[in-house]
Each structure stands twice: as C-alpha cells, then as structure tokens.
mmCIF file of C-alpha atoms in Angstrom:
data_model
loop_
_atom_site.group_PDB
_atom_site.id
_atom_site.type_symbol
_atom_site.label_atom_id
_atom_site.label_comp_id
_atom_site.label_asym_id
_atom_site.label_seq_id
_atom_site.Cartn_x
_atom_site.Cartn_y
_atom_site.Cartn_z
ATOM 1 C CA UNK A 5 -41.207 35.403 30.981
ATOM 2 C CA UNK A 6 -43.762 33.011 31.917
ATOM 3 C CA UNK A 7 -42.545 30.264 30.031
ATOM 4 C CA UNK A 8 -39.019 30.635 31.497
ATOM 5 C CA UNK A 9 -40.221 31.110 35.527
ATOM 6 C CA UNK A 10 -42.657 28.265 34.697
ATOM 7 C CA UNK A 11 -40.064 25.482 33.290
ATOM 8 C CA UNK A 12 -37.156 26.293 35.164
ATOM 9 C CA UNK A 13 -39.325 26.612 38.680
ATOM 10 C CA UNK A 14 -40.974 23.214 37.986
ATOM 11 C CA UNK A 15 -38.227 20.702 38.191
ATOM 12 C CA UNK A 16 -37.935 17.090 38.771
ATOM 13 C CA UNK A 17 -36.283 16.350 42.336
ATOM 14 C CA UNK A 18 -32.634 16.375 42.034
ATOM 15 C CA UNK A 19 -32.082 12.879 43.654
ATOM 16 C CA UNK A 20 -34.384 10.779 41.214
ATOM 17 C CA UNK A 21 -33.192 10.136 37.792
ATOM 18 C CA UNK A 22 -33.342 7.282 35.764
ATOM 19 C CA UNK A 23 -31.701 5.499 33.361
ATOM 20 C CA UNK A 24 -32.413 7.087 30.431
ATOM 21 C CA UNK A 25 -30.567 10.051 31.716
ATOM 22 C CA UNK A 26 -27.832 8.944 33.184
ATOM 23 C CA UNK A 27 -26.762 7.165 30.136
ATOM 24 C CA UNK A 28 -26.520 10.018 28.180
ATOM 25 C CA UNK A 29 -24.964 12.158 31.195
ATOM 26 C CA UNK A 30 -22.085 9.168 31.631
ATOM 27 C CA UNK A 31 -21.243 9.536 28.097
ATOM 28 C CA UNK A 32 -21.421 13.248 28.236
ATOM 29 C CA UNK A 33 -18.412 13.025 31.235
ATOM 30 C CA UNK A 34 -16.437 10.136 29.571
ATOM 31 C CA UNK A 35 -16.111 12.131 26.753
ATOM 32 C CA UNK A 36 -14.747 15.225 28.318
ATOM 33 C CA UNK A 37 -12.937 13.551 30.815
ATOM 34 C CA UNK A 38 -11.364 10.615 29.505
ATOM 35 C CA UNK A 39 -12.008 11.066 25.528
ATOM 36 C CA UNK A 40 -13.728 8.007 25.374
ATOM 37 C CA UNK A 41 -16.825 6.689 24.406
ATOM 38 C CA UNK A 42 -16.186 3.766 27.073
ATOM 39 C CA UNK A 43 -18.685 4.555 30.232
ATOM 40 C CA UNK A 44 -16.492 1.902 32.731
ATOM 41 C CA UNK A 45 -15.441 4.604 34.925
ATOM 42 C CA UNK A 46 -18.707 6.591 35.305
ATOM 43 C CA UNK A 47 -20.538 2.950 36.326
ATOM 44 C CA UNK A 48 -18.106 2.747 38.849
ATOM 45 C CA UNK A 49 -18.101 6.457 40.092
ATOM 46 C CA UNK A 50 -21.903 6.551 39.939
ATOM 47 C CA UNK A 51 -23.577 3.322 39.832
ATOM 48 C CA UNK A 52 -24.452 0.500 36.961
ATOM 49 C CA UNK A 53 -27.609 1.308 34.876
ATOM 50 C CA UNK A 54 -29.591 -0.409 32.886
ATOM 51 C CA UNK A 55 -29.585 1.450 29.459
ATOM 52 C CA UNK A 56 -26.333 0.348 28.167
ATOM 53 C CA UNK A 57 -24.194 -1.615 25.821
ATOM 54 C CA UNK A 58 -21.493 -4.244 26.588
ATOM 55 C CA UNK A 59 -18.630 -5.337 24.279
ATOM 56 C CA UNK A 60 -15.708 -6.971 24.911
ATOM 57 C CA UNK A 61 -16.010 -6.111 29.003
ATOM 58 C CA UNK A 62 -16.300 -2.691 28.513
ATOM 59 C CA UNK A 63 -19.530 -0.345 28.645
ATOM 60 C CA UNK A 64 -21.330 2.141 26.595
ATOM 61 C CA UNK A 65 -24.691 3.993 26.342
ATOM 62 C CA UNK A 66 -27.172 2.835 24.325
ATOM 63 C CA UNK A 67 -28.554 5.885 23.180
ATOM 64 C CA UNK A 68 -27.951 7.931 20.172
ATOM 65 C CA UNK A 69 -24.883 10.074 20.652
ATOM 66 C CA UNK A 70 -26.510 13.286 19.984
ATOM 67 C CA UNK A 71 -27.928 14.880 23.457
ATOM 68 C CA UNK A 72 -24.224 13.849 25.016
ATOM 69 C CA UNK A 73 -22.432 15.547 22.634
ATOM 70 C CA UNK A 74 -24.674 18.185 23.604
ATOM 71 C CA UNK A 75 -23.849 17.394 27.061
ATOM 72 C CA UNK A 76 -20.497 17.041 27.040
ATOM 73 C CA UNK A 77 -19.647 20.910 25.829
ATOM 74 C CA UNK A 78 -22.407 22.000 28.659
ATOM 75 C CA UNK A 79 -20.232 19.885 31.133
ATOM 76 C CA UNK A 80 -16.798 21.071 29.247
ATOM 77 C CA UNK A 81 -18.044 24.384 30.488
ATOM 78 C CA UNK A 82 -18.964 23.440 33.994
ATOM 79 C CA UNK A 83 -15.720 22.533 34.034
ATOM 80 C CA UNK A 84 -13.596 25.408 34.043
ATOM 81 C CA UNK A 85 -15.311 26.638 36.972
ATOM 82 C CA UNK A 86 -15.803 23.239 39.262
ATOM 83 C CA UNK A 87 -13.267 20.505 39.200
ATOM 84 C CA UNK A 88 -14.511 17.344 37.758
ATOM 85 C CA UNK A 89 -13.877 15.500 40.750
ATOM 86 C CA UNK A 90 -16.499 17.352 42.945
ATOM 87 C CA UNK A 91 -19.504 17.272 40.748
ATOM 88 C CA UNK A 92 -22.368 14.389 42.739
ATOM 89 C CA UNK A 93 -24.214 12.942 39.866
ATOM 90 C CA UNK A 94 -27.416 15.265 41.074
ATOM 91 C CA UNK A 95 -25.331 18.115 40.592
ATOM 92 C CA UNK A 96 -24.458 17.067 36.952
ATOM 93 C CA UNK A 97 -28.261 15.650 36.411
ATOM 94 C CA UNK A 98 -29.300 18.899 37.153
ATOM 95 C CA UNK A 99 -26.627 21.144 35.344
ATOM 96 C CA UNK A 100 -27.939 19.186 32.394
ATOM 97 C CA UNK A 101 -31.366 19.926 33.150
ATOM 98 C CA UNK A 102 -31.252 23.425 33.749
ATOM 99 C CA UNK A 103 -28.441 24.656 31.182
ATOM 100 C CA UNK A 104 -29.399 22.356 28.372
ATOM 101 C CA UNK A 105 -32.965 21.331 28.552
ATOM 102 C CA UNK A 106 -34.109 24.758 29.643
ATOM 103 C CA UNK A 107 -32.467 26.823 27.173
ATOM 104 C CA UNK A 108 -33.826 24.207 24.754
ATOM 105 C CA UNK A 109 -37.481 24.637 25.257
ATOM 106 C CA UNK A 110 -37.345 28.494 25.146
ATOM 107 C CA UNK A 111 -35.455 27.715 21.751
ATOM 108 C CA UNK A 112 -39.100 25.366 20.779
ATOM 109 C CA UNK A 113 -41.614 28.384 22.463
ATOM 110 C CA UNK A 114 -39.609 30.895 20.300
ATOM 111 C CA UNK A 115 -39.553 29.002 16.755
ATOM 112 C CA UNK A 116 -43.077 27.390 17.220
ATOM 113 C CA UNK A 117 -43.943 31.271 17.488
ATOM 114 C CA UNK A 118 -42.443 32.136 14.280
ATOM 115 C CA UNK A 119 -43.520 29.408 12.813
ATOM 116 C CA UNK A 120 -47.076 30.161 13.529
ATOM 117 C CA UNK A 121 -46.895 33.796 12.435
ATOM 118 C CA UNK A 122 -44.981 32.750 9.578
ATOM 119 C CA UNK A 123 -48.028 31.260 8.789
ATOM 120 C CA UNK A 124 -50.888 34.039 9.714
ATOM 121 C CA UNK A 125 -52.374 32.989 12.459
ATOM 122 C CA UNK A 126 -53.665 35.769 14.919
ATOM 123 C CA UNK A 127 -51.453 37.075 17.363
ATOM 124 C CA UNK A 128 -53.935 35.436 20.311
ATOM 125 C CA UNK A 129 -53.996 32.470 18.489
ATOM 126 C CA UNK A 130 -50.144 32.507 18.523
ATOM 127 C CA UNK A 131 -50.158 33.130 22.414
ATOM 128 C CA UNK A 132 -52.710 30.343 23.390
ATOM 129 C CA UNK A 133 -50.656 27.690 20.698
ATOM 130 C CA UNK A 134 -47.567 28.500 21.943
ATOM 131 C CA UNK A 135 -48.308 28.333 25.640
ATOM 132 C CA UNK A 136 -50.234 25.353 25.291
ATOM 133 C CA UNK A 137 -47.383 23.505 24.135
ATOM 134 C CA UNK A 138 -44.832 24.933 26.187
ATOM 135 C CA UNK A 139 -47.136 23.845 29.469
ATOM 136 C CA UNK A 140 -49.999 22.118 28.874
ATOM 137 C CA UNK A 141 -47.915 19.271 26.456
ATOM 138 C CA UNK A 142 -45.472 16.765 27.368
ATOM 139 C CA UNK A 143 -42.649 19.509 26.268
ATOM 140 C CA UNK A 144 -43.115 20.921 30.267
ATOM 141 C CA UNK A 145 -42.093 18.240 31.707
ATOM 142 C CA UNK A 146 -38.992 17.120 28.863
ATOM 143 C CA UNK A 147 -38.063 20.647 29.197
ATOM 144 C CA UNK A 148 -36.742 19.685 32.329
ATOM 145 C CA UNK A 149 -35.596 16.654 31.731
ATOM 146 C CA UNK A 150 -32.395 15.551 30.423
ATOM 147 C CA UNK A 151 -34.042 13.206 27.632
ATOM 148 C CA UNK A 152 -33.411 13.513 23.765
ATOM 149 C CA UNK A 153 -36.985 13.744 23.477
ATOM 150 C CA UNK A 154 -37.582 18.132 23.840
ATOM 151 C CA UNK A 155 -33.856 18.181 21.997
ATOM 152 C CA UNK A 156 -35.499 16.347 18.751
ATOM 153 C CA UNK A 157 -39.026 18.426 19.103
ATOM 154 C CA UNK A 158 -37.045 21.363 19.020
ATOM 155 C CA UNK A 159 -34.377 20.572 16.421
ATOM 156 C CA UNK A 160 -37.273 19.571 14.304
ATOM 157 C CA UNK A 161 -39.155 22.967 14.611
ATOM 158 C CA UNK A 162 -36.027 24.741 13.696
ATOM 159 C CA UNK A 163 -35.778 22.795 10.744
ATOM 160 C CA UNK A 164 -39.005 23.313 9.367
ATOM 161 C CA UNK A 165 -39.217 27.248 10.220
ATOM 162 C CA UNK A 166 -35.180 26.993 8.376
ATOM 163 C CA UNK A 167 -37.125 25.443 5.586
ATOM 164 C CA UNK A 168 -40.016 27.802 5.164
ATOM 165 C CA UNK A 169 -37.555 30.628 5.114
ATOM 166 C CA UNK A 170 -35.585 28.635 2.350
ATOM 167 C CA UNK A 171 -38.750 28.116 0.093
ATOM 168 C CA UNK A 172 -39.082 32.552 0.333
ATOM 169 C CA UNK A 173 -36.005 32.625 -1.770
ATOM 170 C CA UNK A 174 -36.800 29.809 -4.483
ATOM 171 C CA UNK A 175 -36.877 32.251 -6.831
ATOM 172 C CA UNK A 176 -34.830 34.608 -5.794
ATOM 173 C CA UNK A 177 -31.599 34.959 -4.105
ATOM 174 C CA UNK A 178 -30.218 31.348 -4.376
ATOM 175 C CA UNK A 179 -26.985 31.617 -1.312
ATOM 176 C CA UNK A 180 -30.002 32.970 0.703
ATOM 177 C CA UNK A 181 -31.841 30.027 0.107
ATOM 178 C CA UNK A 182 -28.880 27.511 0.405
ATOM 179 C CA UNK A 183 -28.050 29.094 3.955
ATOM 180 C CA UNK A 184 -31.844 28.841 5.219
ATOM 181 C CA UNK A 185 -31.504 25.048 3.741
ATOM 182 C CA UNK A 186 -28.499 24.172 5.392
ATOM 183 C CA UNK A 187 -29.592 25.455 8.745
ATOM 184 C CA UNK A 188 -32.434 23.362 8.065
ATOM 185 C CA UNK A 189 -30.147 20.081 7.779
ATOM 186 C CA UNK A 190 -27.743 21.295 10.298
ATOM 187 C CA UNK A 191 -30.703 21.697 12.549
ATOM 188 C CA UNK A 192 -32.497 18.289 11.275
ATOM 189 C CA UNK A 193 -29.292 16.369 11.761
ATOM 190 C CA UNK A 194 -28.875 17.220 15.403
ATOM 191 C CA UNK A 195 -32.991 15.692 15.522
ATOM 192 C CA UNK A 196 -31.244 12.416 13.634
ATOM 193 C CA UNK A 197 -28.721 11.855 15.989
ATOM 194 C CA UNK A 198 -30.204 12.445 19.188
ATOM 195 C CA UNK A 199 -32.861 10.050 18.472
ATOM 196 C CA UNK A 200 -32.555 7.899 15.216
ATOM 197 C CA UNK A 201 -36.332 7.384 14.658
ATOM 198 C CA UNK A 202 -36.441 11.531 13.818
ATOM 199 C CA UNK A 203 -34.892 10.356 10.963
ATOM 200 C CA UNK A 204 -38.472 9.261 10.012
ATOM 201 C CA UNK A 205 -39.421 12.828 10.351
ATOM 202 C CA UNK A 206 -36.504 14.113 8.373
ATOM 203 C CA UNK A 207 -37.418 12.470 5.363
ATOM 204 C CA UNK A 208 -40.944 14.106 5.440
ATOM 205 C CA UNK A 209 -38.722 17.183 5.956
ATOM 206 C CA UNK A 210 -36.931 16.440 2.928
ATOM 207 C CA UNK A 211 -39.753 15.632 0.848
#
C-alpha cells in the first residue's frame, strides 16, 4: 500500500515531457490509429521531437519498439472510452504513466520480493530491500515515467524469478520446468525489445 500511494502520488508534472517519451507515445498512437509505424501525423498533431528516424520523408521513433507496443494496447483501451481525437498529448503522457508505468513497478516490488524470499533472506530484510528499491532507487522516479528503462528492470526480474522456479523442476517434472523457462524468455524478450542493450543481460540470463 505504501509503494502504490507513494509512486502513483509522486508524479512528474503533466505538461513537461521529453523526447524520450514522446517518441515512444507517437508510435504507441500511430499504431493504433493509423496501423503504421510512420510517426508523420503525430509530429504534426503534437510537435517535432528530437528522438527520431527519417527515411525517405517520412518519420519514425528511434527507440526499440517494445514499451509502444506496450503502449499502444494501453491506448487501444483508452480508446473505447475517449475518442482519439480528444486526447492532449498530457493526457496521453500521463495515461501512459499512470496505467503502464505504475502497474509496472508494483509488478518489480512484487517479484524482487519473491525473489528475495526465494532466496532466504529474513522477512525484515525483504521489507527494507524491497522498499529501498521501490523508493530510494532510480525505479521511483521511472515508475512514473513513461521510459523503457522500469519496463526492462522489471521484465528482467521476472525472468530471473521464472528461471529460479524452472531450475526447482530440473529433475523433476520436465513441462513444469519448460513453462517456468518459457515465461522466463517470454518475460526476457519483452526486456530485449524495449531496450536492445538488455539483450546484454539476457545472455547472462541464458548462461
């Protein structure tokens, strides 16, 4: 409960965002509303930013596809209860903030708890790890922040916890193991293509 009042109370102001988000968020909206990866329209709705890609006169965002796929099904959502044309780009900045970031750092504070009891650590030692990193670590303020950088933390703690489970069943019960494992990639992929360097990570995973 703390965790949750605590990241979703302290938010960035809804008017500032930079570039880094809206590139994502303008691929997030071209792909639901146009089924394109082309961000032409969104520049011209919203503004020209500086984290994209030009070929042959059209734009793109030049960030790993992952956190606006993401996006897009949050915003798909949005959809059937606001018409496209209304949303400002602080309301969409902020639906991405609060319905996708959010929910992804509880995700983090839950699995970095069973990760750490997985492992034996004392239940106090548990609560001051966990909390630490949900608010004393750069995950408070990516938790609110619609960056791929809390979505590959995260992914990447599901992925090892997925693994640890996996490794429980090495010798035993081998479709038991094989789901664990796959959540593990499924999980370890979404890390890989919201930001390609997790991919660094992933091998280690592997290994």
């Amino acid at each position: 409960m703390l965790v949750t009042f605590m990241v979703s109370y302290t938010w960035m102001y809804s008017d500032i965002s930079v570039p880094n988000e809206r590139s994502r968020l303008y691929l997030a909206v071209a792909l639901v509303d146009g089924g394109t990866v082309e961000i032409d329209e969104q520049l011209k709705r919203w503004g020209k930013i500086y984290d994209l890609a030009e070929r042959d006169d059209h734009y793109y965002s030049d960030k790993a596809p992952g956190s606006s796929f993401l996006g897009a099904a949050v915003y798909f959502v949005a959809t059937q209860f606001k018409d496209a044309r209304e949303w400002t780009i602080g309301d969409l900045i902020n639906l991405m903030r609060t319905w996708l970031m959010i929910p992804f750092t509880l995700i983090g504070f839950f699995f970095l708890r069973r990760i750490l009891n997985f492992v034996g650590l004392d239940p106090p030692v548990v609560d001051v790890v966990s909390l630490a990193w949900a608010l004393g670590t750069a995950a408070f303020h990516y938790g609110g922040a619609y960056f791929g950088h809390q979505i590959v933390a995260v992914s990447l703690l599901v992925s090892l916890y997925c693994l640890m489970r996996a490794e429980e069943h090495i010798a035993g019960s081998t479709s038991t193991m094989s789901k664990w494992a796959l959540a593990a990639g499924a999980a370890a992929g979404v890390a890989g293509m919201t930001e390609y360097q997790a991919g660094i990570v992933c091998v280690l995973l592997v290994l």
